[in-house]
Structure formats: structure tokens, C-alpha cells
mmCIF file of C-alpha atoms in Angstrom:
data_model
loop_
_atom_site.group_PDB
_atom_site.id
_atom_site.type_symbol
_atom_site.label_atom_id
_atom_site.label_comp_id
_atom_site.label_asym_id
_atom_site.label_seq_id
_atom_site.Cartn_x
_atom_site.Cartn_y
_atom_site.Cartn_z
ATOM 1 C CA MET A 1 6.876 -20.587 -79.931
ATOM 2 C CA THR A 2 6.861 -16.821 -79.549
ATOM 3 C CA GLU A 3 9.907 -15.013 -78.216
ATOM 4 C CA TYR A 4 9.591 -11.817 -76.175
ATOM 5 C CA ASP A 5 12.256 -9.233 -75.695
ATOM 6 C CA GLU A 6 12.925 -8.507 -72.061
ATOM 7 C CA ALA A 7 11.709 -5.006 -71.173
ATOM 8 C CA PRO A 8 14.486 -2.681 -70.048
ATOM 9 C CA GLU A 9 14.460 -1.752 -66.386
ATOM 10 C CA VAL A 10 13.203 1.742 -65.704
ATOM 11 C CA PRO A 11 14.969 3.329 -62.743
ATOM 12 C CA LEU A 12 12.642 4.566 -60.020
ATOM 13 C CA PRO A 13 12.785 8.298 -59.305
ATOM 14 C CA LEU A 14 14.907 9.199 -56.322
ATOM 15 C CA PRO A 15 13.003 10.558 -53.304
ATOM 16 C CA PRO A 16 13.480 14.274 -52.682
ATOM 17 C CA PRO A 17 16.189 15.134 -50.153
ATOM 18 C CA PRO A 18 14.976 15.939 -46.627
ATOM 19 C CA VAL A 19 14.438 19.571 -45.686
ATOM 20 C CA ASP A 20 14.183 21.711 -42.545
ATOM 21 C CA VAL A 21 12.010 24.773 -41.951
ATOM 22 C CA LYS A 22 13.908 27.089 -39.611
ATOM 23 C CA LEU A 23 14.245 30.734 -38.720
ATOM 24 C CA LEU A 24 16.340 32.564 -41.296
ATOM 25 C CA ARG A 25 19.839 33.440 -40.091
ATOM 26 C CA ALA A 26 21.592 36.717 -40.859
ATOM 27 C CA ASP A 27 24.261 34.908 -42.899
ATOM 28 C CA GLU A 28 21.538 33.412 -45.141
ATOM 29 C CA VAL A 29 19.985 36.727 -46.175
ATOM 30 C CA GLN A 30 21.880 36.985 -49.486
ATOM 31 C CA ALA A 31 20.762 33.512 -50.575
ATOM 32 C CA ALA A 32 17.203 34.252 -49.455
ATOM 33 C CA ALA A 33 17.154 37.532 -51.402
ATOM 34 C CA GLU A 34 18.288 35.710 -54.549
ATOM 35 C CA VAL A 35 15.497 33.122 -54.149
ATOM 36 C CA LEU A 36 12.929 35.922 -53.841
ATOM 37 C CA ALA A 37 14.442 37.855 -56.757
ATOM 38 C CA ARG A 38 14.158 34.847 -59.075
ATOM 39 C CA SER A 39 10.622 34.111 -57.911
ATOM 40 C CA PHE A 40 9.229 37.668 -58.131
ATOM 41 C CA ARG A 41 11.085 39.002 -61.177
ATOM 42 C CA ASP A 42 7.948 38.796 -63.374
ATOM 43 C CA TYR A 43 5.504 39.876 -60.677
ATOM 44 C CA PRO A 44 3.412 42.830 -61.970
ATOM 45 C CA VAL A 45 4.324 45.264 -59.209
ATOM 46 C CA TRP A 46 8.059 44.704 -59.753
ATOM 47 C CA ALA A 47 7.611 44.948 -63.520
ATOM 48 C CA TYR A 48 5.989 48.338 -62.856
ATOM 49 C CA ILE A 49 8.834 49.429 -60.565
ATOM 50 C CA GLN A 50 11.554 48.341 -63.026
ATOM 51 C CA PRO A 51 10.162 47.885 -66.577
ATOM 52 C CA GLN A 52 13.521 46.677 -67.950
ATOM 53 C CA ASP A 53 13.557 42.886 -67.595
ATOM 54 C CA GLN A 54 17.333 42.485 -67.544
ATOM 55 C CA ARG A 55 17.816 45.011 -64.739
ATOM 56 C CA ARG A 56 14.948 43.810 -62.542
ATOM 57 C CA PRO A 57 16.638 40.809 -60.818
ATOM 58 C CA LYS A 58 19.542 42.962 -59.651
ATOM 59 C CA LEU A 59 17.145 45.568 -58.235
ATOM 60 C CA LEU A 60 15.055 42.917 -56.493
ATOM 61 C CA ALA A 61 18.037 41.175 -54.901
ATOM 62 C CA TRP A 62 19.555 44.502 -53.772
ATOM 63 C CA VAL A 63 16.346 45.861 -52.228
ATOM 64 C CA LEU A 64 15.166 42.616 -50.633
ATOM 65 C CA LYS A 65 18.553 41.868 -49.109
ATOM 66 C CA ARG A 66 18.464 45.180 -47.255
ATOM 67 C CA TYR A 67 14.803 44.816 -46.409
ATOM 68 C CA MET A 68 15.437 41.433 -44.766
ATOM 69 C CA ARG A 69 18.552 42.663 -42.968
ATOM 70 C CA ALA A 70 16.433 45.386 -41.364
ATOM 71 C CA PHE A 71 13.772 42.796 -40.550
ATOM 72 C CA LEU A 72 16.382 40.676 -38.748
ATOM 73 C CA THR A 73 17.877 43.475 -36.622
ATOM 74 C CA LYS A 74 17.314 43.557 -32.873
ATOM 75 C CA SER A 75 14.371 45.858 -33.476
ATOM 76 C CA GLY A 76 13.126 43.863 -36.438
ATOM 77 C CA LEU A 77 12.958 40.592 -34.494
ATOM 78 C CA LYS A 78 10.009 42.046 -32.594
ATOM 79 C CA ARG A 79 8.142 42.725 -35.808
ATOM 80 C CA GLY A 80 7.655 39.225 -37.172
ATOM 81 C CA TYR A 81 9.295 36.052 -38.422
ATOM 82 C CA ALA A 82 11.576 35.172 -41.320
ATOM 83 C CA PHE A 83 11.586 31.462 -42.149
ATOM 84 C CA ALA A 84 13.816 29.491 -44.514
ATOM 85 C CA VAL A 85 13.320 26.056 -46.016
ATOM 86 C CA LYS A 86 16.760 24.452 -46.186
ATOM 87 C CA GLU A 87 17.891 21.249 -47.825
ATOM 88 C CA LYS A 88 19.706 18.764 -45.599
ATOM 89 C CA PRO A 89 22.608 18.291 -45.216
ATOM 90 C CA SER A 90 23.741 21.060 -47.599
ATOM 91 C CA GLU A 91 21.767 23.816 -45.797
ATOM 92 C CA GLN A 92 20.956 25.350 -49.193
ATOM 93 C CA VAL A 93 18.094 27.865 -48.904
ATOM 94 C CA LEU A 94 15.208 26.632 -51.076
ATOM 95 C CA GLY A 95 12.378 28.839 -49.836
ATOM 96 C CA VAL A 96 11.659 31.960 -47.798
ATOM 97 C CA VAL A 97 8.717 33.406 -45.828
ATOM 98 C CA LEU A 98 8.459 36.848 -44.214
ATOM 99 C CA LEU A 99 5.563 37.200 -41.755
ATOM 100 C CA TRP A 100 4.843 40.512 -40.010
ATOM 101 C CA ARG A 101 3.391 40.503 -36.505
ATOM 102 C CA PRO A 102 0.261 42.612 -35.881
ATOM 103 C CA SER A 103 -0.063 45.247 -33.231
ATOM 104 C CA ARG A 104 -2.835 44.954 -30.661
ATOM 105 C CA THR A 105 -4.903 47.579 -32.458
ATOM 106 C CA GLY A 106 -4.299 46.676 -36.088
ATOM 107 C CA PRO A 107 -1.785 45.417 -38.639
ATOM 108 C CA GLY A 108 1.872 45.813 -37.862
ATOM 109 C CA SER A 109 3.770 48.527 -39.700
ATOM 110 C CA ARG A 110 6.229 47.479 -42.407
ATOM 111 C CA LYS A 111 7.831 50.916 -42.478
ATOM 112 C CA LEU A 112 11.501 50.967 -41.544
ATOM 113 C CA GLN A 113 12.794 53.374 -38.946
ATOM 114 C CA PRO A 114 15.040 56.176 -40.266
ATOM 115 C CA TRP A 115 18.116 54.641 -38.634
ATOM 116 C CA GLN A 116 17.361 51.327 -40.380
ATOM 117 C CA VAL A 117 17.081 53.057 -43.775
ATOM 118 C CA VAL A 118 20.499 54.660 -43.219
ATOM 119 C CA ARG A 119 22.142 51.574 -41.742
ATOM 120 C CA GLN A 120 21.044 49.286 -44.565
ATOM 121 C CA GLY A 121 22.230 51.684 -47.263
ATOM 122 C CA LEU A 122 18.766 52.238 -48.744
ATOM 123 C CA LEU A 123 19.529 55.921 -49.252
ATOM 124 C CA ALA A 124 21.741 54.792 -52.145
ATOM 125 C CA LEU A 125 18.724 53.432 -54.056
ATOM 126 C CA PRO A 126 18.173 56.470 -56.372
ATOM 127 C CA PHE A 127 21.907 56.678 -57.128
ATOM 128 C CA ARG A 128 22.172 52.976 -58.027
ATOM 129 C CA PHE A 129 18.866 52.475 -59.829
ATOM 130 C CA GLY A 130 17.563 55.937 -60.697
ATOM 131 C CA ALA A 131 14.990 58.399 -59.403
ATOM 132 C CA GLY A 132 12.197 56.855 -61.492
ATOM 133 C CA VAL A 133 12.658 53.401 -59.972
ATOM 134 C CA THR A 134 12.792 54.906 -56.472
ATOM 135 C CA HIS A 135 9.611 56.920 -57.022
ATOM 136 C CA ARG A 136 7.692 53.915 -58.374
ATOM 137 C CA LEU A 137 8.883 51.700 -55.508
ATOM 138 C CA LEU A 138 7.639 54.184 -52.899
ATOM 139 C CA HIS A 139 4.375 54.720 -54.767
ATOM 140 C CA ALA A 140 3.665 50.976 -55.050
ATOM 141 C CA ASP A 141 4.323 50.437 -51.347
ATOM 142 C CA SER A 142 2.061 53.293 -50.263
ATOM 143 C CA GLY A 143 -0.772 51.916 -52.413
ATOM 144 C CA GLU A 144 -0.577 48.563 -50.630
ATOM 145 C CA ASP A 145 -0.624 50.276 -47.236
ATOM 146 C CA ARG A 146 -3.808 52.138 -48.165
ATOM 147 C CA GLN A 147 -5.438 48.870 -49.225
ATOM 148 C CA LYS A 148 -4.616 47.262 -45.873
ATOM 149 C CA GLU A 149 -6.034 50.245 -44.003
ATOM 150 C CA LEU A 150 -9.364 49.709 -45.798
ATOM 151 C CA LEU A 151 -9.458 46.134 -44.478
ATOM 152 C CA LYS A 152 -8.541 47.093 -40.926
ATOM 153 C CA PRO A 153 -12.099 47.851 -39.676
ATOM 154 C CA ALA A 154 -13.364 44.452 -40.852
ATOM 155 C CA LEU A 155 -10.408 42.283 -39.794
ATOM 156 C CA GLY A 156 -8.997 44.095 -36.795
ATOM 157 C CA ALA A 157 -5.500 42.919 -35.925
ATOM 158 C CA TYR A 158 -3.911 40.499 -38.390
ATOM 159 C CA TRP A 159 -0.618 38.905 -39.339
ATOM 160 C CA TYR A 160 0.679 39.923 -42.751
ATOM 161 C CA LEU A 161 2.397 37.371 -44.976
ATOM 162 C CA ASP A 162 4.705 39.682 -46.878
ATOM 163 C CA TYR A 163 6.890 37.481 -49.104
ATOM 164 C CA MET A 164 6.772 33.747 -49.686
ATOM 165 C CA ALA A 165 8.608 31.834 -52.395
ATOM 166 C CA VAL A 166 10.078 28.439 -53.209
ATOM 167 C CA ASP A 167 12.916 28.351 -55.741
ATOM 168 C CA SER A 168 11.765 27.039 -59.116
ATOM 169 C CA ALA A 169 14.139 24.048 -58.997
ATOM 170 C CA ALA A 170 12.595 22.899 -55.696
ATOM 171 C CA GLN A 171 8.913 23.306 -56.536
ATOM 172 C CA SER A 172 6.330 20.501 -56.800
ATOM 173 C CA ARG A 173 7.659 18.905 -53.606
ATOM 174 C CA GLY A 174 5.121 20.319 -51.161
ATOM 175 C CA LEU A 175 7.608 22.766 -49.646
ATOM 176 C CA GLY A 176 5.311 25.762 -50.063
ATOM 177 C CA SER A 177 2.472 24.099 -48.173
ATOM 178 C CA GLN A 178 4.915 22.946 -45.488
ATOM 179 C CA MET A 179 6.270 26.468 -44.989
ATOM 180 C CA LEU A 180 2.823 28.029 -44.967
ATOM 181 C CA SER A 181 1.443 25.559 -42.429
ATOM 182 C CA LEU A 182 4.370 26.121 -40.052
ATOM 183 C CA CYS A 183 4.108 29.909 -40.325
ATOM 184 C CA VAL A 184 0.378 29.992 -39.666
ATOM 185 C CA ARG A 185 0.660 27.611 -36.696
ATOM 186 C CA GLN A 186 3.469 29.588 -35.093
ATOM 187 C CA ALA A 187 1.776 32.922 -35.700
ATOM 188 C CA GLN A 188 -1.593 31.930 -34.316
ATOM 189 C CA ALA A 189 -0.051 30.198 -31.302
ATOM 190 C CA GLU A 190 1.444 33.576 -30.365
ATOM 191 C CA MET A 191 -1.548 35.742 -31.308
ATOM 192 C CA ASP A 192 -4.773 34.167 -32.540
ATOM 193 C CA CYS A 193 -5.841 36.463 -35.363
ATOM 194 C CA PRO A 194 -6.123 36.137 -39.166
ATOM 195 C CA VAL A 195 -3.182 35.888 -41.573
ATOM 196 C CA LEU A 196 -3.524 38.234 -44.541
ATOM 197 C CA VAL A 197 -1.742 37.839 -47.875
ATOM 198 C CA ASN A 198 -2.077 40.079 -50.916
ATOM 199 C CA THR A 199 -1.396 38.688 -54.392
ATOM 200 C CA CYS A 200 -2.273 39.475 -57.988
ATOM 201 C CA SER A 201 -0.984 36.106 -59.268
ATOM 202 C CA GLU A 202 -3.663 33.571 -60.214
ATOM 203 C CA ALA A 203 -1.285 30.684 -59.450
ATOM 204 C CA ALA A 204 -0.550 32.096 -55.984
ATOM 205 C CA ARG A 205 -4.262 32.745 -55.390
ATOM 206 C CA SER A 206 -5.075 29.098 -56.174
ATOM 207 C CA PHE A 207 -2.256 27.933 -53.881
ATOM 208 C CA TYR A 208 -3.534 29.919 -50.889
ATOM 209 C CA LEU A 209 -7.134 28.835 -51.465
ATOM 210 C CA ARG A 210 -6.014 25.189 -51.531
ATOM 211 C CA ASN A 211 -4.250 25.743 -48.221
ATOM 212 C CA GLY A 212 -7.271 27.021 -46.311
ATOM 213 C CA PHE A 213 -7.254 30.751 -47.066
ATOM 214 C CA SER A 214 -10.410 32.574 -48.178
ATOM 215 C CA GLU A 215 -10.832 35.738 -50.205
ATOM 216 C CA VAL A 216 -11.724 39.104 -48.671
ATOM 217 C CA SER A 217 -12.258 42.517 -50.210
ATOM 218 C CA ASP A 218 -12.228 46.085 -48.929
ATOM 219 C CA SER A 219 -16.039 46.126 -49.221
ATOM 220 C CA ILE A 220 -16.650 43.626 -46.389
#
């Protein structure tokens, strides 16, 4: 008679905690900026702006916090949407999306008004991070604006998906697709025109293609 050892029980993985996708509140901007800073720290454009790896996260969090605060001002609310994916019941911010509304004649402007630059303390950028970083940041932004202008005749008015990220610890749970679907539905319900996103990341490119986006170029 053969004896068999009883196989040890393998615990089943716990289901992921429930989440909400809601408009980002002003008191969540710091947490949202930190999520974006961790997600974009190795992104080529930010590596160009701040070549020193150890200093880049601080720059990203500082700039993006002020950028989002301007986005969420009374004036900024008319310019688009800021969404947050939050874990329930902790309300921890796990993901962020910034979506700029188009104008009737073309893409909406991402440029901040002078009073917003002053109010958010962005004039301190060269003093905190240096003239070189400031110059490269402005140069990188202007290059992206020129690229969008080349697409304007072909696309007309369009929404612009500016930043989107899910914190690394919360990835592989479908949160990115959930955020993207909600943003696109809400945007196109308000104004039915394309949603444009610009990325140089192959992983991000594959993600957007899987979620129904198609590629365009300035030659169309």
C-alpha cells in the first residue's frame, strides 16, 4: 500500500481592494504630484530637463504640484479635467489623469496665465533648480506645442491627454484602462472630438493602442 503526503494548502490571492475614479481635489494635489513624479522620473523628456537622476524626482514633484494647482483654480476648471483613482476606504491616490479641453477652433492652450505663474510660485524655479533646468523645461514644452500645431489642420479641435499614470505598486490591476475609459467617455460626451496623447514610451504606446487609440503623424 502506497502512502501519499497530503499537499499543503496554497492560500488563494486576495482580490484587489475596490477603487473609485473621481475628480481630483485640491487637497490631493501633493499626493498626485508624487505619483506622477515616481512614474515619469525616467521619461526621456524629464531626463533631458534634469540629467541628474537623484535630483529629478524632487524637480518633478515640485513642478507638477504647481502645474496641477493652477489647473484646479477657478480659471483652470474651465480648461479640462483632473481625475484620481483612489483606493477605498483609505482614499489613497493610486493614479492620476490630466485632460485638457479643446477650444472650438483647435487644441486648448496649456500655457498658464501670468497671474497663475506668480500665484503658484513658478517664478522661483530658476532659483531652486538652476537656470539650465529652467531653460530646458521651457524649450521642451515649446517643442511639444509646435508638434501639436502641425497636427491641428488634420485633426481640428481635440482633447489633449497631458499626464496619466498609475503608481507602480498598483499596476497590473486594470486601473489604467479604467481611468482612460472614463476620461474618454466624459470628454466626448461634452465635446465629440478626438483625444490626443503624445508619448515616446514603447510601453505607453502599446497600452494606448490596446485601448482603442490609433497612431497619427504630422504628415497626415
